[in-house]
CSV table of C-alpha atoms in Angstrom, one decimal:
chain,number,residue,atom,x,y,z
W,1,MET,CA,-23.4,-12.5,-3.5
W,2,SER,CA,-20.2,-10.8,-4.2
W,3,ASP,CA,-16.7,-12.1,-3.5
W,4,PRO,CA,-15.2,-11.5,-0.2
W,5,ASN,CA,-12.7,-8.8,0.2
W,6,TRP,CA,-9.8,-10.7,-1.4
W,7,GLY,CA,-7.2,-7.9,-0.6
W,8,LEU,CA,-7.8,-8.1,3.1
W,9,LEU,CA,-7.8,-11.9,2.9
W,10,LYS,CA,-4.6,-12.0,1.0
W,11,LYS,CA,-2.6,-10.5,3.9
W,12,LYS,CA,-3.8,-13.0,6.4
W,13,HIS,CA,-0.4,-14.7,7.0
W,14,ARG,CA,1.2,-11.4,7.4
W,15,LEU,CA,-1.3,-10.4,10.0
W,16,ASN,CA,-0.7,-13.7,11.7
W,17,GLU,CA,3.0,-13.0,11.7
W,18,ARG,CA,2.3,-9.5,13.1
W,19,ALA,CA,0.3,-11.0,16.0
W,20,ARG,CA,3.0,-13.7,16.9
W,21,MET,CA,5.6,-10.8,16.8
W,22,MET,CA,3.5,-8.7,19.4
W,23,GLN,CA,3.3,-11.7,21.6
W,24,THR,CA,7.0,-12.4,21.5
W,25,ILE,CA,7.9,-8.7,22.4
W,26,ARG,CA,5.4,-8.9,25.2
W,27,ALA,CA,7.0,-12.2,26.5
W,28,PHE,CA,10.6,-10.6,26.0
W,29,PHE,CA,9.9,-7.6,28.3
W,30,VAL,CA,7.7,-9.4,30.8
W,31,ALA,CA,10.5,-12.1,31.3
W,32,GLN,CA,12.8,-9.2,32.2
W,33,GLU,CA,10.4,-7.7,34.7
W,34,PHE,CA,9.3,-4.8,32.6
W,35,LEU,CA,5.7,-3.6,33.5
W,36,GLU,CA,3.4,-3.0,30.5
W,37,VAL,CA,1.7,0.3,30.8
W,38,ASP,CA,-1.2,2.0,29.0
W,39,THR,CA,-1.1,5.9,28.8
W,40,PRO,CA,-3.9,8.1,27.3
W,41,TYR,CA,-3.8,8.6,23.6
W,42,ARG,CA,-5.6,12.0,23.7
W,43,ILE,CA,-3.6,14.6,25.7
W,44,PRO,CA,-3.4,18.3,26.1
W,45,CYS,CA,0.0,18.6,24.3
W,46,ASN,CA,3.0,16.7,23.0
W,47,ALA,CA,6.7,17.5,23.4
W,48,PRO,CA,7.2,20.4,21.0
W,49,GLU,CA,9.2,19.2,17.9
W,50,ALA,CA,9.8,21.2,14.8
W,51,HIS,CA,8.9,18.5,12.3
W,52,ILE,CA,6.4,16.4,14.0
W,53,ASP,CA,2.7,17.6,13.8
W,54,PRO,CA,-0.1,16.1,15.9
W,55,VAL,CA,-3.7,15.4,14.9
W,56,THR,CA,-6.1,17.6,16.9
W,57,SER,CA,-9.0,16.1,18.8
W,58,SER,CA,-11.8,18.2,20.4
W,59,GLY,CA,-9.3,20.9,21.8
W,60,GLN,CA,-6.7,18.5,22.6
W,61,VAL,CA,-4.3,16.4,20.5
W,62,LEU,CA,-3.6,12.5,19.9
W,63,HIS,CA,0.0,11.6,21.2
W,64,THR,CA,2.6,11.5,18.5
W,65,SER,CA,4.5,9.2,20.9
W,66,PRO,CA,3.7,8.1,24.6
W,67,GLU,CA,7.0,9.5,25.9
W,68,LEU,CA,5.8,12.3,28.2
W,69,CYS,CA,3.5,10.1,30.2
W,70,MET,CA,5.9,7.3,30.3
W,71,LYS,CA,8.8,9.5,31.5
W,72,ARG,CA,6.3,10.7,34.2
W,73,LEU,CA,6.0,7.1,35.4
W,74,LEU,CA,9.7,6.8,35.3
W,75,ALA,CA,10.1,9.9,37.4
W,76,ALA,CA,7.6,8.5,39.9
W,77,GLY,CA,9.7,5.5,40.5
W,78,TYR,CA,8.6,2.9,37.9
W,79,GLU,CA,12.0,1.5,36.7
W,80,ARG,CA,11.3,-0.7,33.6
W,81,ILE,CA,8.2,0.0,31.5
W,82,PHE,CA,7.0,-0.8,28.0
W,83,GLN,CA,4.1,0.1,25.9
W,84,LEU,CA,2.7,-1.1,22.6
W,85,CYS,CA,0.2,1.6,21.2
W,86,HIS,CA,-1.0,3.6,18.3
W,87,CYS,CA,0.4,7.0,17.7
W,88,TRP,CA,-0.9,9.6,15.2
W,89,ARG,CA,1.1,12.2,13.1
W,90,ALA,CA,-0.5,14.6,10.8
W,91,GLU,CA,0.3,14.5,7.0
W,92,GLU,CA,2.5,11.6,7.2
W,93,ARG,CA,1.7,9.0,4.6
W,94,GLY,CA,4.2,7.0,2.4
W,95,GLN,CA,5.3,3.4,1.7
W,96,ARG,CA,6.9,3.5,5.2
W,97,HIS,CA,4.5,6.0,6.9
W,98,LEU,CA,1.1,5.9,8.1
W,99,GLY,CA,-0.7,8.8,9.9
W,100,GLU,CA,-1.9,6.2,12.5
W,101,PHE,CA,0.9,3.6,13.2
W,102,THR,CA,2.0,1.3,16.0
W,103,MET,CA,4.8,2.1,18.3
W,104,LEU,CA,6.7,0.1,20.9
W,105,GLU,CA,8.5,2.2,23.6
W,106,TRP,CA,10.4,1.1,26.5
W,107,TYR,CA,12.3,2.9,29.2
W,108,ARG,CA,14.9,1.8,31.7
W,109,ALA,CA,15.9,3.7,34.9
W,110,GLU,CA,19.6,3.7,35.9
W,111,ALA,CA,20.6,3.0,32.3
W,112,ASP,CA,21.9,4.7,29.3
W,113,TYR,CA,21.6,4.3,25.5
W,114,THR,CA,24.1,1.7,25.3
W,115,ASP,CA,21.9,-0.5,27.4
W,116,LEU,CA,19.1,0.0,24.9
W,117,MET,CA,21.5,-1.3,22.1
W,118,GLU,CA,21.7,-4.5,23.9
W,119,ASP,CA,18.0,-4.6,24.3
W,120,CYS,CA,17.8,-4.2,20.6
W,121,GLU,CA,20.0,-7.1,20.0
W,122,GLY,CA,18.2,-9.3,22.4
W,123,LEU,CA,14.7,-8.4,21.1
W,124,LEU,CA,15.7,-9.0,17.3
W,125,ARG,CA,17.2,-12.4,18.3
W,126,ALA,CA,14.1,-13.3,20.2
W,127,LEU,CA,12.0,-12.5,17.1
W,128,CYS,CA,14.3,-14.4,14.9
W,129,PRO,CA,15.7,-17.3,16.8
W,130,GLN,CA,17.3,-18.6,13.7
W,131,GLY,CA,19.9,-15.7,13.8
W,132,THR,CA,19.2,-14.3,10.3
W,133,LEU,CA,16.7,-12.1,8.7
W,134,SER,CA,15.9,-12.2,5.0
W,135,TYR,CA,14.4,-9.1,3.4
W,136,GLN,CA,14.0,-8.4,-0.3
W,137,GLY,CA,16.9,-10.7,-1.1
W,138,MET,CA,19.2,-9.1,1.5
W,139,SER,CA,20.5,-11.7,4.2
W,140,ILE,CA,21.1,-9.9,7.5
W,141,THR,CA,22.9,-11.6,10.3
W,142,LEU,CA,21.6,-10.8,13.7
W,143,GLN,CA,24.7,-11.9,15.6
W,144,ASP,CA,25.6,-9.3,18.2
W,145,PRO,CA,27.2,-6.9,18.6
W,146,PHE,CA,25.4,-5.0,15.7
W,147,GLU,CA,27.4,-2.6,13.7
W,148,ARG,CA,27.9,0.8,15.3
W,149,LEU,CA,28.6,3.7,13.1
W,150,THR,CA,28.8,7.6,13.7
W,151,LEU,CA,26.6,9.9,11.8
W,152,SER,CA,29.8,11.7,10.5
W,153,ASP,CA,31.4,8.4,9.5
W,154,ALA,CA,28.2,7.3,7.8
W,155,PHE,CA,28.4,10.7,5.6
W,156,ASP,CA,32.0,10.0,4.9
W,157,ARG,CA,31.3,6.4,3.8
W,158,TYR,CA,28.1,6.8,1.6
W,159,ALA,CA,27.5,10.6,0.9
W,160,PRO,CA,29.0,13.0,-1.6
W,161,MET,CA,29.7,15.5,1.2
W,162,SER,CA,30.6,15.6,4.8
W,163,LEU,CA,28.1,15.9,7.6
W,164,THR,CA,29.3,19.5,8.3
W,165,GLU,CA,28.8,20.4,4.6
W,166,ALA,CA,25.3,19.0,4.4
W,167,ILE,CA,24.3,20.9,7.6
W,168,ASP,CA,25.9,24.1,6.2
W,169,ASN,CA,24.1,23.7,2.9
W,170,THR,CA,20.8,22.9,4.7
W,171,CYS,CA,20.5,19.8,2.6
W,172,PHE,CA,21.0,17.2,5.5
W,173,ASP,CA,17.5,15.5,5.3
W,174,GLU,CA,18.0,15.2,1.3
W,175,ILE,CA,21.4,13.7,1.5
W,176,TYR,CA,20.5,11.5,4.4
W,177,THR,CA,17.6,10.0,2.8
W,178,GLN,CA,19.0,9.8,-0.6
W,179,HIS,CA,22.6,8.5,-0.1
W,180,ILE,CA,22.9,7.2,3.4
W,181,GLU,CA,19.6,5.5,4.7
W,182,PRO,CA,19.4,2.9,1.8
W,183,ASN,CA,23.0,1.7,2.6
W,184,LEU,CA,22.4,1.1,6.2
W,185,GLY,CA,21.8,-2.3,7.9
W,186,LYS,CA,22.1,-4.3,4.7
W,187,HIS,CA,24.3,-7.1,6.1
W,188,GLN,CA,23.7,-6.6,9.7
W,189,PRO,CA,21.7,-4.1,11.9
W,190,THR,CA,23.4,-0.8,12.3
W,191,PHE,CA,23.3,1.7,15.1
W,192,ILE,CA,23.8,5.4,13.9
W,193,THR,CA,25.3,7.3,16.9
W,194,HIS,CA,26.8,10.7,17.6
W,195,TYR,CA,23.9,13.0,16.5
W,196,PRO,CA,24.7,16.7,16.7
W,197,ALA,CA,23.4,18.2,19.9
W,198,ASP,CA,20.7,20.1,18.0
W,199,MET,CA,19.3,17.0,16.5
W,200,ALA,CA,18.1,15.5,19.8
W,201,ALA,CA,15.6,17.7,21.4
W,202,LEU,CA,15.1,15.3,24.4
W,203,ALA,CA,18.5,13.6,24.7
W,204,ARG,CA,21.2,14.0,27.2
W,205,LEU,CA,24.4,15.3,25.7
W,206,CYS,CA,27.7,13.2,25.9
W,207,PRO,CA,29.3,14.2,29.1
W,208,GLU,CA,32.8,14.1,27.4
W,209,ASP,CA,31.7,15.7,24.1
W,210,PRO,CA,28.8,18.2,24.5
W,211,ASP,CA,28.6,18.9,20.8
W,212,HIS,CA,26.9,15.4,20.5
W,213,ALA,CA,24.0,13.8,22.0
W,214,GLU,CA,23.6,10.2,23.4
W,215,ARG,CA,21.1,9.3,20.8
W,216,PHE,CA,21.2,6.4,18.3
W,217,GLU,CA,18.9,5.1,15.5
W,218,LEU,CA,18.7,1.5,14.5
W,219,TYR,CA,18.6,0.6,10.7
W,220,ILE,CA,17.9,-2.9,9.2
W,221,ALA,CA,17.8,-3.3,5.5
W,222,GLY,CA,17.9,0.5,4.8
W,223,MET,CA,14.9,1.0,7.0
W,224,GLU,CA,14.8,3.3,10.1
W,225,LEU,CA,13.4,1.1,12.9
W,226,ALA,CA,14.1,2.8,16.2
W,227,ASN,CA,15.1,5.9,17.8
W,228,ALA,CA,16.6,6.1,21.3
W,229,PHE,CA,18.5,8.3,23.7
W,230,SER,CA,19.7,8.8,27.2
W,231,GLU,CA,17.1,11.0,28.6
W,232,LEU,CA,17.8,14.5,29.4
W,233,ASN,CA,16.7,15.1,33.2
W,234,ASP,CA,17.5,18.7,33.7
W,235,PRO,CA,14.3,20.8,33.7
W,236,ALA,CA,15.7,24.1,32.9
W,237,GLU,CA,17.6,22.8,29.9
W,238,GLN,CA,14.5,20.9,28.6
W,239,ARG,CA,12.4,23.9,28.9
W,240,GLN,CA,14.9,25.9,26.8
W,241,ARG,CA,14.9,23.2,24.1
W,242,PHE,CA,11.3,23.2,24.0
W,243,VAL,CA,11.2,26.9,23.7
W,244,ALA,CA,13.7,26.6,20.8
W,245,GLU,CA,11.7,24.0,19.1
W,246,GLN,CA,8.5,26.3,19.4
W,247,ALA,CA,10.4,29.2,18.0
W,248,LEU,CA,11.3,26.9,14.9
W,249,ARG,CA,7.7,25.9,14.5
W,250,GLU,CA,6.7,29.5,14.6
W,251,GLN,CA,9.3,30.4,12.0
W,252,MET,CA,7.8,27.7,9.7
W,253,GLY,CA,4.2,29.1,10.2
W,254,LYS,CA,3.1,26.0,12.2
W,255,ALA,CA,0.6,26.0,14.9
W,256,PRO,CA,2.2,26.6,18.3
W,257,SER,CA,2.3,23.7,20.9
W,258,PRO,CA,2.0,24.7,24.6
W,259,LEU,CA,4.6,23.4,27.0
W,260,PRO,CA,3.9,20.2,28.8
W,261,GLU,CA,4.0,21.7,32.2
W,262,PRO,CA,3.4,18.7,34.4
W,263,PHE,CA,6.1,16.7,32.6
W,264,LEU,CA,8.6,19.6,33.0
W,265,GLN,CA,7.7,19.8,36.7
W,266,GLU,CA,8.4,16.2,37.4
W,267,LEU,CA,11.4,15.9,35.2
W,268,GLU,CA,13.7,16.8,38.1
W,269,HIS,CA,12.8,13.4,39.7
W,270,LEU,CA,13.7,11.4,36.5
W,271,PRO,CA,16.6,9.2,37.4
W,272,PRO,CA,19.5,8.7,34.9
W,273,SER,CA,17.5,6.6,32.3
W,274,ALA,CA,17.1,5.8,28.7
W,275,GLY,CA,14.2,5.3,26.4
W,276,ILE,CA,13.5,4.1,22.8
W,277,ALA,CA,10.8,4.1,20.4
W,278,LEU,CA,10.5,1.3,17.8
W,279,GLY,CA,8.2,1.2,14.8
W,280,ILE,CA,6.0,-1.9,15.0
W,281,ASP,CA,4.7,-1.8,11.3
W,282,ARG,CA,8.2,-1.5,10.0
W,283,LEU,CA,9.4,-4.4,12.1
W,284,ALA,CA,6.4,-6.4,10.8
W,285,MET,CA,7.5,-5.4,7.2
W,286,LEU,CA,11.1,-6.8,7.9
W,287,LEU,CA,9.7,-10.0,9.4
W,288,THR,CA,7.2,-10.7,6.7
W,289,ASP,CA,9.4,-9.3,3.7
W,290,SER,CA,6.8,-6.8,2.9
W,291,THR,CA,7.7,-3.8,0.7
W,292,THR,CA,5.1,-1.5,1.9
W,293,ILE,CA,3.7,-0.6,5.2
W,294,ASP,CA,0.3,-1.3,3.7
W,295,GLY,CA,0.9,-5.0,3.5
W,296,VAL,CA,1.3,-5.4,7.4
W,297,VAL,CA,-1.8,-3.5,8.6
W,298,ALA,CA,-5.3,-4.9,8.1
W,299,PHE,CA,-6.8,-1.4,7.0
W,300,THR,CA,-5.0,1.5,5.4
W,301,PRO,CA,-6.6,5.0,5.6
W,302,GLU,CA,-7.6,4.7,1.9
W,303,MET,CA,-9.7,1.7,2.6
W,304,LEU,CA,-11.8,3.3,5.3
U,1,MET,CA,-2.1,26.2,-6.5
U,2,TYR,CA,-1.1,22.8,-5.1
U,3,THR,CA,1.0,22.4,-1.9
U,4,CYS,CA,3.2,19.5,-1.1
U,5,SER,CA,0.3,17.6,0.8
U,6,ASP,CA,-1.6,17.6,-2.5
U,7,LEU,CA,1.1,15.6,-4.3
U,8,LYS,CA,0.3,12.1,-5.2
U,9,LYS,CA,0.7,9.7,-8.1
U,10,GLY,CA,-1.3,10.9,-11.1
U,11,LEU,CA,-1.4,14.7,-10.1
U,12,LYS,CA,-0.7,16.9,-13.2
U,13,LEU,CA,1.6,20.0,-12.7
U,14,MET,CA,3.2,22.6,-14.9
U,15,ILE,CA,6.9,22.5,-14.4
U,16,ASP,CA,9.3,24.6,-16.5
U,17,GLY,CA,6.3,25.5,-18.9
U,18,GLU,CA,5.4,22.0,-19.6
U,19,PRO,CA,2.7,19.6,-18.2
U,20,HIS,CA,4.1,16.7,-16.1
U,21,VAL,CA,2.5,14.0,-14.4
U,22,ILE,CA,3.6,12.4,-11.1
U,23,ALA,CA,4.5,8.8,-12.1
U,24,GLY,CA,5.8,7.7,-8.8
U,25,PHE,CA,5.4,9.3,-5.4
U,26,ASP,CA,6.7,8.7,-1.9
U,27,PHE,CA,6.6,10.5,1.4
U,28,THR,CA,9.6,10.1,3.5
U,29,LYS,CA,10.8,11.5,6.7
U,30,PRO,CA,14.2,10.8,8.3
U,31,GLY,CA,14.0,10.6,12.1
U,32,LYS,CA,13.0,13.9,13.6
U,33,GLY,CA,13.8,15.5,10.3
U,34,GLN,CA,11.6,17.3,7.9
U,35,ALA,CA,9.1,15.8,5.5
U,36,LEU,CA,10.3,15.1,2.0
U,37,TYR,CA,8.2,14.4,-1.1
U,38,LYS,CA,10.0,12.2,-3.5
U,39,CYS,CA,8.5,12.5,-7.1
U,40,LYS,CA,9.1,10.6,-10.1
U,41,LEU,CA,7.9,13.0,-12.9
U,42,ARG,CA,7.0,12.4,-16.5
U,43,ASN,CA,7.0,15.1,-19.0
U,44,MET,CA,3.5,14.5,-20.7
U,45,ILE,CA,4.8,15.7,-24.0
U,46,THR,CA,8.1,14.0,-24.3
U,47,GLY,CA,7.6,11.0,-22.0
U,48,ALA,CA,10.9,11.7,-20.2
U,49,LEU,CA,11.2,10.6,-16.7
U,50,PHE,CA,13.1,12.1,-13.9
U,51,ASP,CA,13.4,12.3,-10.0
U,52,ARG,CA,12.8,15.5,-7.9
U,53,THR,CA,12.5,15.8,-4.2
U,54,TYR,CA,10.4,18.7,-2.6
U,55,ARG,CA,10.2,20.0,0.9
U,56,SER,CA,6.9,21.0,2.6
U,57,GLY,CA,6.3,24.8,2.0
U,58,GLU,CA,6.7,24.5,-1.8
U,59,ASN,CA,3.7,25.4,-4.3
U,60,PHE,CA,2.9,23.9,-7.6
U,61,GLU,CA,0.8,25.2,-10.6
U,62,PRO,CA,-1.7,22.9,-12.0
U,63,ALA,CA,-1.3,21.9,-15.5
U,64,PRO,CA,-3.8,23.7,-17.9
U,65,LEU,CA,-5.3,20.6,-19.5
U,66,GLU,CA,-8.6,20.0,-20.9
U,67,GLU,CA,-10.5,16.7,-20.9
U,68,ARG,CA,-12.6,15.7,-23.9
U,69,ASP,CA,-15.2,12.8,-24.0
U,70,MET,CA,-14.3,10.3,-26.6
U,71,GLN,CA,-14.9,6.9,-27.8
U,72,TYR,CA,-12.4,4.3,-28.5
U,73,LEU,CA,-12.6,3.1,-32.1
U,74,TYR,CA,-9.7,0.9,-33.2
U,75,GLN,CA,-5.9,0.5,-33.4
U,76,ASP,CA,-4.1,1.2,-36.6
U,77,GLU,CA,-0.6,2.0,-37.7
U,78,THR,CA,-0.9,5.6,-36.3
U,79,GLY,CA,-1.7,4.2,-32.9
U,80,TYR,CA,-5.0,4.1,-30.9
U,81,VAL,CA,-7.8,6.0,-32.6
U,82,PHE,CA,-10.4,7.8,-30.6
U,83,MET,CA,-13.5,9.9,-31.7
U,84,ASP,CA,-14.6,13.1,-30.1
U,85,ASN,CA,-18.3,12.4,-29.2
U,86,LYS,CA,-19.5,16.0,-29.9
U,87,THR,CA,-17.3,17.0,-32.9
U,88,TYR,CA,-16.6,13.6,-34.4
U,89,GLU,CA,-13.1,14.7,-34.7
U,90,GLN,CA,-10.7,11.8,-34.6
U,91,ILE,CA,-7.3,11.7,-32.9
U,92,SER,CA,-4.7,9.2,-32.3
U,93,LEU,CA,-2.8,8.3,-29.2
U,94,ARG,CA,0.7,6.5,-29.3
U,95,GLU,CA,1.3,3.3,-27.3
U,96,GLU,CA,3.8,5.2,-25.1
U,97,THR,CA,1.2,7.7,-24.1
U,98,LEU,CA,-1.2,5.0,-23.1
U,99,GLY,CA,1.2,2.6,-21.3
U,100,ASP,CA,-0.5,-0.2,-19.6
U,101,ASP,CA,-4.0,1.5,-20.2
U,102,ARG,CA,-4.0,0.2,-23.7
U,103,TYR,CA,-4.7,-3.2,-22.1
U,104,PHE,CA,-7.9,-2.0,-20.8
U,105,LEU,CA,-9.4,-0.6,-23.9
U,106,VAL,CA,-12.5,-2.2,-25.2
U,107,ASP,CA,-14.2,-1.3,-28.6
U,108,ASN,CA,-16.6,1.6,-28.3
U,109,MET,CA,-15.5,2.3,-24.7
U,110,GLU,CA,-16.2,5.8,-23.5
U,111,VAL,CA,-13.1,7.5,-22.1
U,112,LYS,CA,-11.8,11.0,-21.3
U,113,ILE,CA,-8.9,12.1,-23.4
U,114,LEU,CA,-6.6,14.6,-21.7
U,115,MET,CA,-5.6,17.5,-24.2
U,116,PHE,CA,-2.7,19.9,-24.0
U,117,GLY,CA,-3.9,22.3,-26.7
U,118,GLU,CA,-4.6,20.1,-29.7
U,119,LEU,CA,-2.4,17.4,-28.4
U,120,GLY,CA,-3.9,14.2,-26.9
U,121,ILE,CA,-1.4,13.3,-24.1
U,122,GLY,CA,-3.4,11.1,-21.8
U,123,ILE,CA,-6.4,9.1,-21.1
U,124,THR,CA,-8.8,8.4,-18.1
U,125,LEU,CA,-10.6,5.1,-18.4
U,126,PRO,CA,-13.7,4.0,-16.6
U,127,ASN,CA,-12.7,2.8,-13.1
U,128,PHE,CA,-13.7,-0.8,-13.9
U,129,VAL,CA,-13.4,-2.9,-17.0
U,130,THR,CA,-14.7,-6.4,-17.8
U,131,LEU,CA,-12.4,-8.8,-19.5
U,132,ARG,CA,-12.5,-12.5,-20.5
U,133,VAL,CA,-9.8,-14.7,-19.0
U,134,THR,CA,-8.0,-16.4,-21.7
U,135,MET,CA,-5.2,-18.2,-19.7
U,136,ALA,CA,-5.2,-19.4,-16.1
U,137,GLU,CA,-4.1,-22.6,-14.4
U,138,PRO,CA,-6.9,-25.0,-13.7
U,139,TRP,CA,-8.5,-24.8,-10.2
U,140,VAL,CA,-7.0,-27.5,-8.1
U,141,LYS,CA,-9.6,-29.3,-6.0
U,142,GLY,CA,-9.0,-29.1,-2.3
U,143,ASP,CA,-7.2,-25.7,-2.5
U,144,THR,CA,-9.5,-23.9,-0.1
U,145,ALA,CA,-7.1,-21.2,1.1
U,146,ALA,CA,-9.1,-18.3,-0.2
U,147,GLY,CA,-6.0,-15.9,0.0
U,148,ASN,CA,-4.2,-17.9,-2.6
U,149,ASN,CA,-3.5,-16.3,-5.9
U,150,LYS,CA,-2.1,-17.5,-9.4
U,151,PRO,CA,-1.2,-15.7,-12.6
U,152,ALA,CA,-3.6,-15.2,-15.5
U,153,THR,CA,-4.0,-13.5,-18.8
U,154,VAL,CA,-7.0,-11.8,-20.2
U,155,GLU,CA,-8.0,-11.3,-23.8
U,156,THR,CA,-6.1,-8.0,-24.4
U,157,GLY,CA,-2.9,-9.8,-23.3
U,158,TYR,CA,-2.7,-8.2,-19.9
U,159,ASN,CA,-1.3,-10.4,-17.1
U,160,LEU,CA,-2.5,-10.2,-13.5
U,161,GLN,CA,-2.8,-12.1,-10.3
U,162,VAL,CA,-6.2,-13.6,-9.7
U,163,PRO,CA,-7.6,-15.8,-6.7
U,164,SER,CA,-7.2,-19.5,-7.2
U,165,PHE,CA,-10.9,-20.0,-8.2
U,166,VAL,CA,-10.7,-18.0,-11.3
U,167,GLU,CA,-10.9,-20.3,-14.4
U,168,GLU,CA,-10.1,-19.9,-18.1
U,169,GLY,CA,-13.0,-18.5,-20.0
U,170,ILE,CA,-14.9,-16.5,-17.5
U,171,LEU,CA,-15.3,-12.8,-17.2
U,172,ILE,CA,-13.6,-10.7,-14.5
U,173,GLN,CA,-13.7,-7.2,-13.4
U,174,ILE,CA,-10.3,-5.3,-13.1
U,175,ASP,CA,-9.6,-2.0,-11.5
U,176,THR,CA,-8.1,0.0,-14.3
U,177,ARG,CA,-6.4,2.5,-11.7
U,178,THR,CA,-4.4,-0.3,-10.0
U,179,GLY,CA,-4.5,-3.0,-12.5
U,180,GLU,CA,-5.7,-5.5,-10.1
U,181,TYR,CA,-8.5,-8.1,-10.0
U,182,VAL,CA,-11.8,-7.0,-8.3
U,183,THR,CA,-14.4,-9.7,-8.8
U,184,ARG,CA,-15.9,-12.4,-11.0
U,185,VAL,CA,-18.6,-11.3,-13.4
U,186,LYS,CA,-21.7,-13.4,-14.1
U,187,GLU,CA,-22.7,-13.7,-17.8
């Protein structure tokens, strides 16, 4: 008889922690009268985004995020909803990326992105009642409010050039991942805010500053954990942005994505609302002090 | 030609006219941004290491390398000596070229040596090698948590983590690609 799969067994405590984390998350939202929803994984199309590619499945695609169906629920009058589900993104595999990963999304009607910041603070404290998180030797205090830093200030603080220069030289992603991300959220979680309008395909623009979108990303220990925004609820504007993203995809030689027509039709009923996507696997990495995403899932694609 | 989605640790590419191997690799993607492929590249001739980041859409030329079947003979002052199975020609590889792979060499082991012209620049070992444990903490009775591990050393001086039930003197199988313990081997 051969030995049992030691590699699988070795991560038992991490998988235990992960399960406990999921239960705490459900309890956190249920206590605030959020409804847990379960939308289809296989859909006709996702929201077109230049840099996110879906996995195809018998003429349809697997969802890259549950956002379209969840926003249709919001538009129909569901005011607080959350979902824990698997999502698929083609060609994404790295130390913090899996082609099939677990996402938490939640949406609030009559709210904006600042309300979601408070949700994040509350959720993190519920997960770490001791008020601190220790990751790779970093001690991170979860006392709220978490740090708020504009994208432009983050460039001034950490990068060798300004945000405008990085965009003009088309090296935003390189500078951001190399110089900025590793420095974010090392002592306390950090919300990065004030994204340029064209870096937020589904976000509402700041009413007092239309060059920027009401979007934030949450960072802890250099790790991007969540992406949130105040939802755009103007169907004409949304259609225009989708068409622009499609054009970008075409320029890059990528498969076109049809427009999600039922979503666009129902969007006019979307109340002012805000939504957020949070990576569960990365959260599990933080809570179990795991250096790779492989450590917090039972099976990686390479094991199958 | 390779594209970005072919990039992974161990892939051998021609860059600026010299063969390079990807010694470290990570895929990364900032929120809603484009995919970036961070490579740590090793020049296979000089051993020099450097970082380079690529974006999707780039193409790469495979390195023109030839693999020859050889047998490991012994270690001497020139390095680790191998013999070509067909021509009986002998070549020597330096310790720096072998890296941690030197810990998995067993006398008369059949290996593939990577040649850039007449220069031996790399080695492919069998996927699994069996080595004797020369040092390990004794097994503590009552330690039944099967996921527990402890440090051990094998006959070639290599250190690794093993399950708690592995004891000194037994043979274990190691995966040469990851350097990790696989299973006990019955004698």
